[in-house]
Coordinates of C-alpha atoms and ligand atoms in Angstrom, one line a residue:
M1 CA -15.2 31.4 92.3
N2 CA -17.8 30.0 89.9
A3 CA -20.8 32.3 90.0
H4 CA -23.0 29.2 89.5
A5 CA -21.3 27.1 92.3
I6 CA -23.5 24.8 94.4
R7 CA -24.2 26.7 97.6
K8 CA -26.1 24.1 99.6
I9 CA -26.0 20.3 99.6
V10 CA -28.8 18.4 101.4
I11 CA -28.1 14.8 102.3
V12 CA -31.3 12.8 102.9
G13 CA -30.5 9.9 105.3
G14 CA -27.9 9.1 107.9
G15 CA -27.1 5.5 107.3
T16 CA -23.7 4.3 106.1
A17 CA -24.3 6.0 102.7
G18 CA -25.4 9.4 104.2
W19 CA -22.5 9.7 106.6
M20 CA -19.9 8.4 104.1
A21 CA -21.1 11.1 101.7
A22 CA -21.2 13.8 104.4
A23 CA -17.6 13.0 105.6
A24 CA -16.3 12.9 102.0
L25 CA -18.1 16.0 100.7
T26 CA -16.5 18.2 103.4
T27 CA -13.5 18.3 101.0
L28 CA -15.6 20.8 99.1
R29 CA -16.0 23.1 102.1
A30 CA -12.7 25.0 101.6
K31 CA -13.4 28.6 102.8
N32 CA -16.8 27.3 103.9
A33 CA -18.0 27.8 100.3
V34 CA -20.6 25.0 100.5
E35 CA -23.2 24.4 103.2
I36 CA -23.8 20.7 103.9
C37 CA -26.8 19.6 105.9
L38 CA -27.8 15.9 106.6
V39 CA -31.3 15.0 107.6
E40 CA -32.0 11.7 109.4
S41 CA -34.9 10.3 111.3
D42 CA -34.3 8.2 114.5
E43 CA -37.8 7.0 114.2
I44 CA -37.2 5.4 110.8
G45 CA -33.7 4.2 111.7
T46 CA -31.1 2.6 109.4
V47 CA -31.0 -0.8 107.7
G48 CA -28.6 -1.8 110.4
V49 CA -26.5 -4.4 108.4
G50 CA -23.5 -4.1 106.2
E51 CA -20.5 -5.0 108.2
A52 CA -18.0 -6.6 105.7
T53 CA -15.9 -4.6 103.3
I54 CA -13.4 -4.9 100.5
P55 CA -9.8 -3.4 100.2
P56 CA -10.7 -0.2 98.3
L57 CA -12.1 1.1 101.6
I58 CA -8.5 1.7 102.7
A59 CA -8.2 4.4 99.9
F60 CA -11.4 6.0 101.2
N61 CA -10.0 6.1 104.7
N62 CA -6.8 7.7 103.4
M63 CA -8.8 10.2 101.4
L64 CA -10.5 11.2 104.6
G65 CA -7.3 11.2 106.6
I66 CA -8.5 8.5 108.9
N67 CA -6.1 6.7 111.2
E68 CA -6.7 3.0 110.6
D69 CA -6.0 1.8 114.1
E70 CA -8.4 4.4 115.6
F71 CA -11.0 3.5 113.0
V72 CA -10.8 -0.2 113.8
A73 CA -10.9 0.4 117.5
A74 CA -13.9 2.8 117.3
T75 CA -16.0 0.4 115.2
N76 CA -15.2 -2.8 117.1
G77 CA -13.6 -3.8 113.9
T78 CA -11.5 -6.8 112.8
F79 CA -9.4 -7.4 109.7
K80 CA -10.7 -9.3 106.7
L81 CA -8.4 -11.3 104.3
G82 CA -11.1 -12.6 102.1
I83 CA -14.2 -14.8 102.1
E84 CA -14.4 -18.5 102.7
F85 CA -17.1 -20.1 100.6
V86 CA -18.6 -23.4 101.8
N87 CA -20.8 -25.7 99.8
W88 CA -21.0 -23.5 96.7
G89 CA -19.4 -25.7 94.0
A90 CA -20.9 -28.8 95.6
V91 CA -22.0 -29.7 99.1
G92 CA -18.9 -30.5 101.2
E93 CA -16.5 -28.3 99.2
R94 CA -14.9 -25.1 100.3
Y95 CA -12.6 -22.5 98.8
F96 CA -11.2 -19.1 99.7
H97 CA -11.6 -15.9 97.7
P98 CA -8.6 -13.9 99.0
F99 CA -7.8 -10.3 98.6
G100 CA -4.5 -9.8 96.7
P101 CA -3.1 -12.0 93.9
H102 CA -2.3 -15.6 93.5
G103 CA 1.4 -16.4 93.0
Q104 CA 3.6 -14.5 90.5
D105 CA 3.3 -14.2 86.8
F106 CA 6.2 -15.6 84.9
R107 CA 7.6 -14.0 81.7
G108 CA 4.3 -12.4 80.9
V109 CA 2.3 -15.6 81.5
H110 CA -0.4 -15.4 84.2
F111 CA 0.3 -17.5 87.3
H112 CA -3.0 -19.3 87.0
Q113 CA -2.1 -20.6 83.5
L114 CA 1.0 -22.3 84.9
Y115 CA -1.0 -23.6 87.8
S116 CA -3.6 -24.9 85.4
R117 CA -1.0 -26.8 83.4
A118 CA 0.5 -28.4 86.5
A119 CA -3.0 -29.3 87.8
R120 CA -3.8 -31.1 84.6
Q121 CA -0.8 -33.3 85.0
R122 CA -0.8 -34.1 88.7
A123 CA -2.7 -33.6 92.0
M124 CA -2.0 -30.1 93.1
P125 CA -2.9 -28.3 96.4
D126 CA -5.8 -25.8 95.9
I127 CA -4.7 -22.6 94.3
Q128 CA -5.4 -20.7 97.5
N129 CA -2.1 -22.1 98.8
W130 CA -0.4 -19.5 96.5
S131 CA -2.2 -16.5 98.1
M132 CA -0.6 -14.7 100.9
S133 CA -4.0 -13.6 102.3
A134 CA -5.5 -17.1 102.0
V135 CA -2.6 -18.8 103.8
A136 CA -2.6 -16.2 106.6
A137 CA -6.4 -16.6 106.9
E138 CA -6.1 -20.4 107.2
L139 CA -3.6 -20.0 110.0
G140 CA -5.6 -17.2 111.7
R141 CA -2.8 -14.7 111.2
F142 CA -2.7 -11.0 110.3
A143 CA -0.1 -8.3 109.5
R144 CA -0.2 -5.3 107.2
P145 CA 1.4 -5.8 103.8
G146 CA 5.2 -5.1 103.8
P147 CA 6.8 -2.6 101.4
D148 CA 9.4 -4.9 100.0
A149 CA 7.9 -6.1 96.7
R150 CA 10.3 -9.2 96.7
L151 CA 8.6 -10.6 99.8
P152 CA 5.3 -12.4 99.7
L153 CA 3.9 -10.2 102.5
S154 CA 3.8 -7.3 99.9
Q155 CA 1.0 -9.3 98.2
L156 CA -1.3 -9.4 101.2
G157 CA -4.6 -7.7 100.6
Y158 CA -7.0 -6.8 103.4
A159 CA -10.2 -5.0 104.3
F160 CA -12.4 -4.7 107.5
H161 CA -15.4 -6.1 109.3
F162 CA -17.0 -3.5 111.5
D163 CA -20.2 -2.6 113.5
A164 CA -22.3 -0.7 111.0
G165 CA -23.9 1.6 113.7
L166 CA -20.5 2.5 115.1
Y167 CA -19.1 3.2 111.6
A168 CA -21.9 5.7 110.9
L169 CA -21.2 7.3 114.3
F170 CA -17.5 7.5 113.6
L171 CA -18.1 9.2 110.2
R172 CA -20.7 11.5 111.8
R173 CA -18.1 12.8 114.3
L174 CA -15.7 13.5 111.4
A175 CA -18.3 15.2 109.3
E176 CA -19.7 17.3 112.1
T177 CA -16.2 18.4 113.1
D178 CA -15.8 19.6 109.5
G179 CA -18.9 21.6 109.6
V180 CA -21.7 19.3 108.4
R181 CA -25.0 20.2 110.1
R182 CA -27.2 17.3 111.2
V183 CA -31.0 17.8 111.4
E184 CA -33.1 15.2 113.2
G185 CA -36.6 14.9 111.7
K186 CA -38.9 12.9 109.5
I187 CA -39.2 14.1 105.9
V188 CA -42.9 14.1 105.0
A189 CA -42.9 16.0 101.7
S190 CA -40.7 17.5 99.0
A191 CA -41.3 20.2 96.4
L192 CA -40.2 20.6 92.8
D193 CA -39.2 23.7 91.0
P194 CA -41.9 24.0 88.3
E195 CA -39.5 25.2 85.6
S196 CA -36.5 22.8 85.9
G197 CA -38.4 19.9 87.6
H198 CA -35.5 19.8 90.1
V199 CA -36.1 19.2 93.8
R200 CA -36.3 22.6 95.5
S201 CA -37.0 21.6 99.1
I202 CA -37.9 19.0 101.6
T203 CA -40.4 19.4 104.5
L204 CA -40.1 17.8 107.9
A205 CA -43.0 16.5 110.0
D206 CA -42.7 19.6 112.3
G207 CA -43.2 21.9 109.3
R208 CA -39.6 23.0 108.9
E209 CA -38.6 23.4 105.2
I210 CA -35.1 22.8 104.0
E211 CA -34.0 24.1 100.6
G212 CA -31.0 23.0 98.6
D213 CA -29.2 23.2 95.3
L214 CA -28.1 19.5 95.2
F215 CA -29.8 16.7 97.0
I216 CA -28.0 13.4 97.8
D217 CA -30.6 10.7 98.3
C218 CA -29.3 8.3 100.9
S219 CA -32.8 7.3 102.2
G220 CA -32.4 3.6 101.8
F221 CA -34.4 1.1 99.6
R222 CA -37.4 3.4 99.2
G223 CA -35.4 6.1 97.4
L224 CA -37.4 9.0 98.9
L225 CA -36.4 11.6 96.3
I226 CA -34.9 9.6 93.4
E227 CA -37.9 7.2 93.1
E228 CA -40.9 8.4 95.2
K229 CA -40.5 12.0 94.0
L230 CA -38.9 11.7 90.6
G231 CA -40.1 8.2 89.5
T232 CA -36.7 7.4 88.0
G233 CA -37.4 3.7 87.6
Y234 CA -35.6 0.5 88.7
E235 CA -34.0 -2.2 86.6
D236 CA -34.9 -5.6 88.2
W237 CA -32.2 -8.3 88.2
S238 CA -34.0 -10.9 90.2
K239 CA -34.1 -13.4 87.3
W240 CA -30.4 -13.7 87.8
L241 CA -30.2 -13.0 91.5
P242 CA -33.3 -14.6 92.9
C243 CA -32.7 -14.1 96.6
D244 CA -35.0 -11.3 97.8
R245 CA -35.0 -11.7 101.6
A246 CA -32.6 -11.6 104.5
V247 CA -32.8 -12.3 108.2
A248 CA -29.9 -11.2 110.5
A249 CA -29.1 -11.9 114.1
P250 CA -25.9 -11.2 116.1
C251 CA -24.5 -13.7 118.6
S252 CA -21.7 -13.8 121.1
L253 CA -18.2 -14.7 119.8
P254 CA -17.5 -18.4 120.3
D255 CA -13.8 -17.9 120.0
E256 CA -11.2 -15.4 118.8
P257 CA -12.4 -13.7 115.7
D258 CA -11.3 -15.2 112.4
P259 CA -9.7 -12.7 109.9
F260 CA -12.3 -13.6 107.2
T261 CA -16.0 -13.7 106.3
R262 CA -17.6 -17.0 105.8
S263 CA -20.4 -17.6 103.3
T264 CA -22.1 -21.0 103.5
A265 CA -24.5 -22.0 100.7
L266 CA -27.8 -23.5 101.9
A267 CA -30.7 -25.1 100.0
A268 CA -32.3 -21.8 99.0
G269 CA -29.7 -19.2 99.6
W270 CA -26.7 -18.7 101.9
Q271 CA -25.6 -17.6 105.3
W272 CA -23.0 -15.1 106.3
R273 CA -20.7 -15.1 109.4
I274 CA -18.8 -11.9 110.1
P275 CA -16.6 -11.9 113.3
L276 CA -16.2 -8.5 115.1
Q277 CA -14.2 -7.9 118.2
H278 CA -17.3 -8.0 120.5
R279 CA -19.8 -10.2 118.6
M280 CA -20.5 -12.3 115.5
G281 CA -22.7 -10.9 112.8
N282 CA -24.8 -13.6 111.2
G283 CA -27.5 -13.5 108.6
M284 CA -29.2 -15.5 105.9
V285 CA -30.0 -14.4 102.4
Y286 CA -32.7 -16.5 100.7
A287 CA -35.3 -16.7 98.0
S288 CA -38.8 -16.3 99.4
N289 CA -40.3 -18.5 96.7
H290 CA -38.2 -21.4 98.0
L291 CA -38.1 -20.8 101.7
A292 CA -40.6 -19.4 104.2
R293 CA -39.7 -16.5 106.5
V294 CA -40.4 -18.5 109.6
D295 CA -38.2 -21.4 108.4
A296 CA -35.3 -19.1 107.5
E297 CA -35.4 -17.5 110.9
S298 CA -35.4 -20.8 112.8
M299 CA -32.6 -22.2 110.6
L300 CA -30.5 -19.1 111.3
V301 CA -31.2 -19.1 115.0
E302 CA -30.4 -22.9 115.3
S303 CA -27.1 -22.5 113.5
L304 CA -25.7 -19.7 115.7
E305 CA -22.4 -20.6 117.4
G306 CA -22.9 -18.3 120.4
D307 CA -25.8 -16.8 122.5
I308 CA -28.2 -14.8 120.4
L309 CA -27.8 -11.0 121.3
A310 CA -30.8 -9.4 119.5
E311 CA -34.2 -10.3 118.0
P312 CA -33.7 -11.5 114.4
R313 CA -34.2 -8.7 111.9
H314 CA -36.0 -9.4 108.6
L315 CA -35.3 -7.4 105.4
T316 CA -36.9 -7.5 101.9
F317 CA -35.1 -6.4 98.7
T318 CA -35.0 -6.7 94.9
A319 CA -31.7 -7.0 93.2
G320 CA -31.2 -4.3 90.6
R321 CA -30.2 -0.7 90.1
R322 CA -31.9 2.6 89.7
R323 CA -32.1 3.4 86.0
R324 CA -30.3 6.7 86.5
A325 CA -28.3 7.1 89.7
W326 CA -28.3 10.8 89.1
N327 CA -31.6 12.4 88.0
G328 CA -32.0 16.2 87.8
N329 CA -30.4 17.6 90.9
V330 CA -30.7 14.4 92.9
V331 CA -27.8 11.9 93.2
S332 CA -28.7 8.6 94.8
L333 CA -26.1 6.7 96.9
G334 CA -26.4 3.5 98.8
L335 CA -29.5 1.4 98.8
S336 CA -31.5 4.1 97.1
S337 CA -29.3 3.6 94.0
G338 CA -29.6 -0.1 93.8
F339 CA -28.7 -3.4 95.5
V340 CA -26.7 -6.5 94.8
E341 CA -26.9 -9.0 97.6
P342 CA -24.0 -8.9 100.0
L343 CA -22.2 -12.1 98.8
E344 CA -19.0 -10.2 97.9
S345 CA -19.5 -7.3 100.4
T346 CA -19.8 -4.8 97.6
S347 CA -22.5 -2.3 98.7
I348 CA -20.3 -0.1 100.8
H349 CA -17.9 0.0 98.0
L350 CA -20.6 1.0 95.6
I351 CA -21.3 4.0 97.9
Q352 CA -17.6 4.9 97.9
S353 CA -17.4 4.6 94.1
G354 CA -20.5 6.8 93.7
I355 CA -18.9 9.5 96.0
V356 CA -15.6 9.5 94.3
K357 CA -17.3 9.8 90.8
L358 CA -19.5 12.5 92.1
L359 CA -16.5 14.5 93.3
A360 CA -14.8 14.0 90.0
L361 CA -17.9 15.2 88.1
F362 CA -19.2 17.6 90.7
P363 CA -21.8 19.9 89.1
D364 CA -22.6 23.6 89.5
R365 CA -26.2 25.0 89.5
R366 CA -26.4 24.8 85.7
F367 CA -26.4 21.0 86.0
D368 CA -24.6 20.2 82.7
P369 CA -26.3 17.0 81.3
A370 CA -22.9 15.8 80.1
E371 CA -21.6 15.5 83.6
R372 CA -24.7 13.7 84.8
D373 CA -24.8 11.3 81.8
E374 CA -21.1 10.4 82.3
Y375 CA -21.8 9.7 86.0
N376 CA -24.7 7.5 85.1
R377 CA -22.7 5.7 82.5
Q378 CA -19.9 5.0 84.9
M379 CA -22.1 3.9 87.7
Q380 CA -24.1 1.6 85.4
T381 CA -20.9 -0.2 84.4
V382 CA -19.7 -0.5 88.0
F383 CA -23.1 -2.0 89.1
E384 CA -23.2 -4.4 86.2
D385 CA -19.7 -5.7 86.8
V386 CA -20.5 -6.4 90.4
R387 CA -23.8 -8.0 89.3
D388 CA -21.9 -10.3 86.9
F389 CA -19.4 -11.4 89.4
V390 CA -22.0 -12.2 92.0
I391 CA -24.1 -14.1 89.5
L392 CA -21.0 -16.2 88.6
H393 CA -21.2 -17.8 92.1
Y394 CA -24.8 -19.0 91.5
K395 CA -24.3 -20.1 87.9
A396 CA -21.0 -21.9 88.4
T397 CA -22.4 -24.5 90.8
R398 CA -22.7 -28.2 90.4
R399 CA -25.4 -28.4 93.1
D400 CA -28.5 -30.3 92.1
D401 CA -30.0 -30.9 95.6
S402 CA -32.8 -28.3 95.5
E403 CA -35.1 -26.5 93.0
F404 CA -33.3 -23.3 93.9
W405 CA -29.9 -24.6 92.8
N406 CA -31.4 -26.3 89.7
Y407 CA -32.8 -22.9 88.7
C408 CA -29.5 -21.1 89.2
R409 CA -27.4 -23.8 87.4
N410 CA -29.6 -23.7 84.4
M411 CA -30.5 -20.0 84.2
D412 CA -29.3 -17.8 81.3
V413 CA -26.8 -15.2 82.4
P414 CA -26.2 -11.6 81.0
D415 CA -24.2 -11.6 77.7
S416 CA -21.3 -9.8 79.4
L417 CA -20.9 -12.8 81.8
A418 CA -21.5 -15.4 79.1
T419 CA -18.6 -14.0 77.1
K420 CA -16.3 -14.1 80.0
F421 CA -17.3 -17.7 80.8
E422 CA -16.5 -18.7 77.2
L423 CA -13.1 -17.1 77.2
W424 CA -12.3 -18.8 80.5
R425 CA -13.6 -22.2 79.5
T426 CA -11.5 -22.6 76.4
K427 CA -8.1 -21.3 77.4
G428 CA -8.4 -19.9 80.9
R429 CA -8.3 -16.2 79.7
L430 CA -9.6 -13.3 81.8
F431 CA -9.6 -9.6 81.0
R432 CA -10.3 -6.7 83.3
E433 CA -12.1 -3.9 81.6
G434 CA -12.8 -0.2 82.4
F435 CA -13.9 0.3 86.0
E436 CA -14.2 -3.4 86.8
L437 CA -13.8 -4.0 90.5
F438 CA -12.9 -7.6 90.6
G439 CA -9.6 -8.5 88.8
T440 CA -8.1 -11.8 87.6
A441 CA -7.3 -13.1 91.1
S442 CA -11.0 -12.9 92.2
W443 CA -12.4 -14.6 89.1
V444 CA -9.7 -17.3 89.3
A445 CA -10.5 -18.0 92.9
V446 CA -14.2 -18.5 92.3
L447 CA -13.8 -20.4 89.0
F448 CA -11.2 -22.8 90.3
G449 CA -12.9 -22.9 93.7
Q450 CA -16.2 -24.0 92.2
G451 CA -14.6 -26.5 89.9
V452 CA -14.9 -24.7 86.6
L453 CA -11.5 -25.6 85.0
P454 CA -10.3 -24.3 81.6
L455 CA -10.1 -27.0 78.9
E456 CA -6.6 -25.9 77.7
T457 CA -4.0 -23.4 78.6
E458 CA -3.0 -20.5 76.4
P459 CA -0.3 -21.2 73.8
A460 CA 2.3 -18.9 75.6
V461 CA 2.5 -21.5 78.4
D462 CA 4.1 -24.0 76.2
A463 CA 7.1 -21.7 75.8
I464 CA 7.9 -22.1 79.5
D465 CA 9.9 -25.1 80.6
E466 CA 7.7 -27.3 82.7
D467 CA 10.2 -28.6 85.2
M468 CA 11.5 -25.1 85.9
A469 CA 7.9 -23.7 86.3
N470 CA 6.9 -26.5 88.6
D471 CA 10.0 -26.0 90.7
A472 CA 9.2 -22.3 91.0
L473 CA 5.6 -23.0 91.9
E474 CA 6.7 -25.2 94.8
K475 CA 9.2 -22.6 96.1
M476 CA 6.5 -20.0 95.9
R477 CA 4.0 -22.1 97.8
L478 CA 6.5 -22.7 100.6
S479 CA 7.4 -19.0 100.8
Y480 CA 3.7 -18.0 101.5
R481 CA 3.4 -20.6 104.2
Q482 CA 6.7 -19.7 105.9
M483 CA 5.8 -16.0 105.8
A484 CA 2.3 -16.7 107.3
E485 CA 3.9 -18.7 110.1
H486 CA 5.9 -15.7 111.2
M487 CA 2.9 -13.4 111.3
P488 CA 1.2 -12.5 114.6
G489 CA -2.2 -14.1 115.3
H490 CA -5.1 -11.9 114.2
A491 CA -6.4 -11.4 117.8
E492 CA -2.8 -10.6 119.0
F493 CA -2.4 -8.0 116.2
I494 CA -5.7 -6.3 117.3
A495 CA -4.8 -6.4 121.0
R496 CA -1.5 -4.7 120.2
S497 CA -2.8 -1.8 118.2
C498 CA -6.6 -1.4 117.9
T499 CA -8.6 -3.0 120.7
A500 CA -12.2 -1.8 120.7
S501 CA -12.8 1.5 122.4
S502 CA -16.4 0.8 123.1
G503 CA -18.1 -2.3 124.6
Ligands
FAD601 P1 -30.1 3.0 105.3 O1 -29.2 2.3 106.3 O2 -31.5 2.3 105.2 O3 -30.3 4.5 105.8 C1 -31.4 5.2 105.3 C2 -31.4 6.6 106.1 O4 -32.4 7.4 105.6 C3 -31.7 6.4 107.6 O5 -30.9 7.3 108.3 C4 -33.1 6.8 107.7 O6 -33.5 7.3 108.9 C5 -33.2 7.9 106.6 N1 -34.6 8.1 106.1 C6 -35.3 7.3 105.4 N2 -36.5 7.9 105.2 C7 -36.5 9.1 105.8 C8 -37.5 10.1 106.0 N3 -38.7 10.1 105.5 N4 -37.1 11.2 106.8 C9 -35.8 11.3 107.3 N5 -34.9 10.3 107.2 C10 -35.2 9.2 106.4 N6 -22.9 -3.9 102.4 C11 -21.6 -4.2 102.5 O7 -20.8 -3.5 101.9 N7 -21.2 -5.3 103.2 C12 -22.1 -6.1 103.7 O8 -21.6 -7.1 104.4 C13 -23.4 -5.9 103.6 N8 -24.4 -6.7 104.1 C14 -25.7 -6.5 103.9 C15 -26.7 -7.4 104.3 C16 -28.0 -7.2 104.0 C17 -29.0 -8.2 104.3 C18 -28.4 -6.0 103.4 C19 -29.8 -5.7 103.1 C20 -27.5 -5.1 103.0 C21 -26.1 -5.3 103.2 N9 -25.1 -4.4 102.8 C22 -23.8 -4.7 102.9 C23 -25.5 -3.1 102.3 C24 -25.4 -2.0 103.3 O9 -26.1 -2.4 104.5 C25 -25.8 -0.7 102.8 O10 -25.2 -0.4 101.6 C26 -25.5 0.4 103.7 O11 -25.9 0.1 105.0 C27 -26.0 1.7 103.3 O12 -27.4 1.8 103.6 P2 -28.1 3.2 103.3 O13 -27.3 4.3 104.1 O14 -28.2 3.4 101.8 O15 -29.5 3.0 103.9

């Protein structure tokens, strides 16, 4: 046992970030070596949104030993095969960003290069026809991926939609069972150790004081410790991601839930549609200098496909990231560490990523700066990669029907994204670096989907016989469709194994 081991972790906040951290950090509690306490305030509440996820959450569930059917049932969840984007490239267009790859590479040449050559010579169906997840989504089907790598079903990728409140409750049950102590109360003050400058304790409104060695700040946008106490600073990305407001309102389900999220671009932002088992989550993300709050609310309410189930909820944010996610003995997770709008459902993943990296670089009471710096470096990369991929959707538009879209189409982008664009535009090349979350298939889906086609293919494509490649492409396309036609309907799949356990 390390004589300097962390003895007590205090998690500040019980939203999605707080309870994900609590449930995961219990892995450190072997022989009850670490005490974990989570403080949350019912009076303040949580942000109450965040209901669409991406496939790595499956690994997080596995790490926590969560049974997937129980998890889906407990959170009124549904399955998500990707995101349908409407009106992004131009008004009237739609495309699908699926989970999982497109087609199969051929003798080391990427599938999208072969598709690109074929599409230059003749009218081709959209590239999404070569994605198992996209074809299943189009037909409203779902099944878990099969183990046989020769079958198209093995390429299916999926994630979940769930009720954010129920997800936090589900994790809370897990965490409390594993010994996490929950404290209800409003934090009104915190104290620093005068020597180290580290946070020593927090004080609740009723006067209780809670000390800790390591503090996890999951207090939401305000960043109670990381910003309000330590003044860490925030890097503002709003010149690239100008949306700064959201309004959300659930409605009744008009029909059986689709196995995908829909994102519809509007004149000054976009609208999400997330089907759960018991309701539809809806919301609009918009730029307040282009659209008034009252207009955003009425546009959202008028567009709902079912009966509105709660008062519209308004949220304000600034795209960006905390300059150091880990400062002193405070690690920020969730909204307190930064925010990229939910266009690609990445925030919950960023929490997961932060937790996994924290476990890998877990400190002791000496707080080695090398561990902290490495964590901050890795988290910066993860955040910036997500930022670039989301900016891509705004930059790669041909829309010119509003000032908002004119701004986005013409704005300068970060150098990292500009370089990617250039490599794509010339010969359709894409490279995944370091910890990058979104791989080739994701970039290909958005670039083709929004009409950004490469000028040429890479030279290696010329070595592959054209007739043979086109024949293989057609066979592949048919195999995805045939496979999807044999899959159960999404609602049928849920009814069989994971019907909601709460109303
Ligand atoms: P919060 O939910 O705000 O929780 C903060 C916690 O801190 C609460 O428990 C609160 O009570 C506590 N707290 C704060 N101050 C005090 C105090 N003084 N004393 C005691 N307790 C305190 N993410 C996705 O992955 N997918 C999505 O589809 C998605 N959609 C989103 C849509 C919008 C419009 C927004 C704004 C975000 C979305 N997100 C999404 C992000 C997602 O909602 C958050 O990442 C996630 O909910 C985590 O929030 P949090 O736990 O960091 O903060």
